Short mmCIF file of C-alpha atoms in Angstrom, two decimals:
data_model
loop_
_atom_site.label_atom_id
_atom_site.label_comp_id
_atom_site.label_asym_id
_atom_site.label_seq_id
_atom_site.Cartn_x
_atom_site.Cartn_y
_atom_site.Cartn_z
CA UNK A 1 102.39 71.82 93.87
CA UNK A 2 101.80 72.37 90.17
CA UNK A 3 102.31 69.78 87.45
CA UNK A 4 104.59 69.50 85.54
CA UNK A 5 106.67 71.43 88.07
CA UNK A 6 105.76 69.12 90.93
CA UNK A 7 106.91 70.51 94.25
CA UNK A 8 106.73 74.19 93.23
CA UNK A 9 104.86 75.92 96.08
CA UNK A 10 102.98 79.19 95.99
CA UNK A 11 104.52 82.13 97.79
CA UNK A 12 103.64 82.41 101.48
CA UNK A 13 101.97 85.80 101.14
CA UNK A 14 98.51 87.20 100.52
CA UNK A 15 98.78 86.55 96.78
CA UNK A 16 99.65 82.89 97.33
CA UNK A 17 96.85 82.46 99.86
CA UNK A 18 94.38 84.15 97.51
CA UNK A 19 95.31 81.89 94.58
CA UNK A 20 95.10 78.79 96.76
CA UNK A 21 91.76 79.80 98.25
CA UNK A 22 90.41 80.82 94.86
CA UNK A 23 91.18 77.40 93.35
CA UNK A 24 90.25 75.14 96.25
CA UNK A 25 87.23 76.99 97.61
CA UNK A 26 85.87 77.79 94.15
CA UNK A 27 85.97 74.08 93.29
CA UNK A 28 84.05 73.24 96.46
CA UNK A 29 81.50 75.97 95.83
CA UNK A 30 80.92 74.99 92.19
CA UNK A 31 80.73 71.25 92.85
CA UNK A 32 78.61 71.72 95.97
CA UNK A 33 80.90 69.69 98.23
CA UNK A 34 81.77 70.66 101.79
CA UNK A 35 80.33 73.52 103.80
CA UNK A 36 79.04 75.90 101.14
CA UNK A 37 78.75 78.97 103.39
CA UNK A 38 82.20 78.44 104.90
CA UNK A 39 83.88 78.00 101.52
CA UNK A 40 82.07 80.92 99.94
CA UNK A 41 82.77 83.26 102.85
CA UNK A 42 86.46 82.31 102.92
CA UNK A 43 86.70 82.84 99.19
CA UNK A 44 85.09 86.25 99.46
CA UNK A 45 87.28 87.26 102.41
CA UNK A 46 90.49 86.43 100.56
CA UNK A 47 89.34 88.18 97.39
CA UNK A 48 88.32 91.22 99.45
CA UNK A 49 91.67 91.28 101.24
CA UNK A 50 93.49 91.07 97.93
CA UNK A 51 91.39 93.90 96.51
CA UNK A 52 92.00 95.95 99.66
CA UNK A 53 95.77 95.36 99.38
CA UNK A 54 95.86 96.48 95.74
CA UNK A 55 93.67 99.49 96.56
CA UNK A 56 95.93 100.41 99.48
CA UNK A 57 99.01 100.27 97.26
CA UNK A 58 97.36 102.49 94.65
CA UNK A 59 96.18 104.89 97.36
CA UNK A 60 99.64 105.19 98.91
CA UNK A 61 101.26 105.79 95.51
CA UNK A 62 98.72 108.50 94.72
CA UNK A 63 99.06 110.17 98.13
CA UNK A 64 102.86 110.10 97.89
CA UNK A 65 102.61 111.81 94.51
CA UNK A 66 100.12 114.42 95.71
CA UNK A 67 101.12 115.11 99.33
CA UNK A 68 104.81 114.22 99.67
CA UNK A 69 106.65 114.59 96.37
CA UNK A 70 105.49 118.11 95.35
CA UNK A 71 106.75 119.74 98.56
CA UNK A 72 110.11 118.00 98.40
CA UNK A 73 110.53 118.71 94.70
CA UNK A 74 109.65 122.37 95.24
CA UNK A 75 112.10 122.64 98.16
CA UNK A 76 114.91 121.02 96.18
CA UNK A 77 114.31 123.25 93.14
CA UNK A 78 114.19 126.38 95.27
CA UNK A 79 117.38 125.43 97.10
CA UNK A 80 119.23 124.60 93.90
CA UNK A 81 117.99 127.83 92.31
CA UNK A 82 119.49 129.73 95.23
CA UNK A 83 122.71 127.70 94.98
CA UNK A 84 123.13 128.46 91.28
CA UNK A 85 122.54 132.18 91.79
CA UNK A 86 125.09 132.27 94.63
CA UNK A 87 127.82 130.21 92.95
CA UNK A 88 127.52 132.17 89.69
CA UNK A 89 127.28 135.52 91.50
CA UNK A 90 123.87 136.17 89.91
CA UNK A 91 125.20 135.67 86.36
CA UNK A 92 122.27 133.44 85.47
CA UNK A 93 119.55 132.80 82.94
CA UNK A 94 115.99 131.65 83.67
CA UNK A 95 114.62 128.32 82.47
CA UNK A 96 111.07 127.70 81.30
CA UNK A 97 110.26 126.58 84.86
CA UNK A 98 111.47 129.91 86.35
CA UNK A 99 114.62 128.30 87.75
CA UNK A 100 117.90 130.19 87.53
CA UNK A 101 120.91 128.48 85.95
CA UNK A 102 124.45 129.80 85.76
CA UNK A 103 126.06 131.18 82.63
CA UNK A 104 129.22 129.51 81.33
CA UNK A 105 132.42 131.12 82.55
CA UNK A 106 131.05 132.59 85.80
CA UNK A 107 131.27 129.55 88.10
CA UNK A 108 133.25 130.33 91.26
CA UNK A 109 133.62 127.39 93.61
CA UNK A 110 135.27 129.55 96.28
CA UNK A 111 131.93 131.27 96.88
CA UNK A 112 130.57 128.10 98.48
CA UNK A 113 132.51 128.79 101.68
CA UNK A 114 130.90 132.21 102.02
CA UNK A 115 127.40 130.80 101.63
CA UNK A 116 125.29 130.84 104.82
CA UNK A 117 125.84 127.73 106.93
CA UNK A 118 122.22 126.58 106.77
CA UNK A 119 122.24 126.83 102.98
CA UNK A 120 125.43 124.79 102.79
CA UNK A 121 123.86 122.06 104.90
CA UNK A 122 120.67 122.12 102.82
CA UNK A 123 122.59 121.78 99.56
CA UNK A 124 124.73 118.94 100.90
CA UNK A 125 121.58 117.13 102.05
CA UNK A 126 120.10 116.99 98.55
CA UNK A 127 119.87 113.40 97.21
CA UNK A 128 121.82 114.14 94.02
CA UNK A 129 124.63 115.65 96.11
CA UNK A 130 125.44 112.05 97.05
CA UNK A 131 125.31 110.20 93.72
CA UNK A 132 126.89 106.95 94.95
CA UNK A 133 124.42 106.61 97.82
CA UNK A 134 121.48 107.51 95.57
CA UNK A 135 122.72 105.00 92.97
CA UNK A 136 122.88 102.19 95.56
CA UNK A 137 119.34 102.91 96.78
CA UNK A 138 117.97 102.99 93.22
CA UNK A 139 119.91 99.83 92.36
CA UNK A 140 118.43 97.91 95.31
CA UNK A 141 114.96 99.16 94.40
CA UNK A 142 115.51 98.10 90.78
CA UNK A 143 116.62 94.61 91.82
CA UNK A 144 113.53 94.28 94.03
CA UNK A 145 111.25 95.25 91.15
CA UNK A 146 113.06 92.84 88.80
CA UNK A 147 112.62 89.96 91.27
CA UNK A 148 108.89 90.71 91.58
CA UNK A 149 108.47 90.92 87.79
CA UNK A 150 110.44 87.71 87.32
CA UNK A 151 108.28 85.86 89.86
CA UNK A 152 105.09 87.23 88.30
CA UNK A 153 106.26 86.21 84.82
CA UNK A 154 107.08 82.73 86.10
CA UNK A 155 103.61 82.31 87.62
CA UNK A 156 101.91 83.56 84.45
CA UNK A 157 103.95 81.19 82.30
CA UNK A 158 103.32 78.32 84.69
CA UNK A 159 99.62 78.76 85.49
CA UNK A 160 98.47 80.14 82.14
CA UNK A 161 100.81 78.53 79.64
CA UNK A 162 102.12 75.25 81.07
CA UNK A 163 99.23 74.01 83.18
CA UNK A 164 96.83 72.01 80.95
CA UNK A 165 93.35 73.30 80.25
CA UNK A 166 90.56 71.15 81.68
CA UNK A 167 86.87 71.18 80.90
CA UNK A 168 85.42 71.60 84.40
CA UNK A 169 86.38 73.01 87.77
CA UNK A 170 85.94 69.51 89.23
CA UNK A 171 89.02 68.30 87.32
CA UNK A 172 91.52 70.99 88.34
CA UNK A 173 92.98 68.86 91.16
CA UNK A 174 94.17 65.27 91.13
CA UNK A 175 91.29 63.38 92.71
CA UNK A 176 89.93 59.92 93.26
CA UNK A 177 86.97 59.26 90.97
CA UNK A 178 85.70 56.62 93.41
CA UNK A 179 85.69 59.10 96.29
CA UNK A 180 82.16 60.01 97.30
CA UNK A 181 82.86 63.76 97.29
CA UNK A 182 85.62 63.73 94.70
CA UNK A 183 88.10 65.13 97.20
CA UNK A 184 91.58 66.03 95.92
CA UNK A 185 94.26 63.46 96.62
CA UNK A 186 96.87 64.66 99.10
CA UNK A 187 100.52 63.71 98.62
CA UNK A 188 102.63 64.50 101.66
CA UNK A 189 99.99 66.97 102.77
CA UNK A 190 99.91 68.73 99.39
CA UNK A 191 97.08 69.03 96.89
CA UNK A 192 98.26 68.53 93.30
CA UNK A 193 96.99 70.89 90.61
CA UNK A 194 96.62 69.15 87.25
CA UNK A 195 94.77 71.71 85.15
CA UNK A 196 92.75 74.91 85.00
CA UNK A 197 89.65 75.91 83.09
CA UNK A 198 89.82 78.76 80.60
CA UNK A 199 87.70 80.92 82.87
CA UNK A 200 90.03 80.44 85.86
CA UNK A 201 93.07 81.16 83.69
CA UNK A 202 91.44 84.40 82.52
CA UNK A 203 90.71 85.45 86.11
CA UNK A 204 94.25 84.62 87.28
CA UNK A 205 95.71 86.55 84.36
CA UNK A 206 93.79 89.64 85.48
#
């Protein structure tokens, strides 16, 4: 939970686990309380997993761009080039990308039925041949991205802007000053975050 939004939990995913581990284990490591090797190794494991996840996402995006998209884009362009030439009975002009496009006044929709069957099926399978379906897919993807951005913006505003800045890592959690190890106070099994140092805020912002 995060003050002043008490009761606001972190997401139950790798990002939430990484933030939780970063704050709790880093405090133990810096203050020298608890099992130093255990805390440090857990902190490093979570940071490594987070770095691996981000790297995997970047790798998949790059590989999709290099290995998947070019072939599909080339196939779609070639098929549409053939479609334009057929439907306009070769009354076409050539674009700067060497794609043929029909001249105004020569479109003949009846020629579609005389097109080879496999070409008809290929044209009808193109994504833009089904605009409503493509729109729904893009809309769902857009909503997903918006939700992720909204959650990220909320966490940035909460952890960077609203959470008070404290002087030391020792003070980031609500704790009992009389406790021998300064352990965070648990309320209903939850550790309460009361502040962050400037250094931790900078790291979380990155």
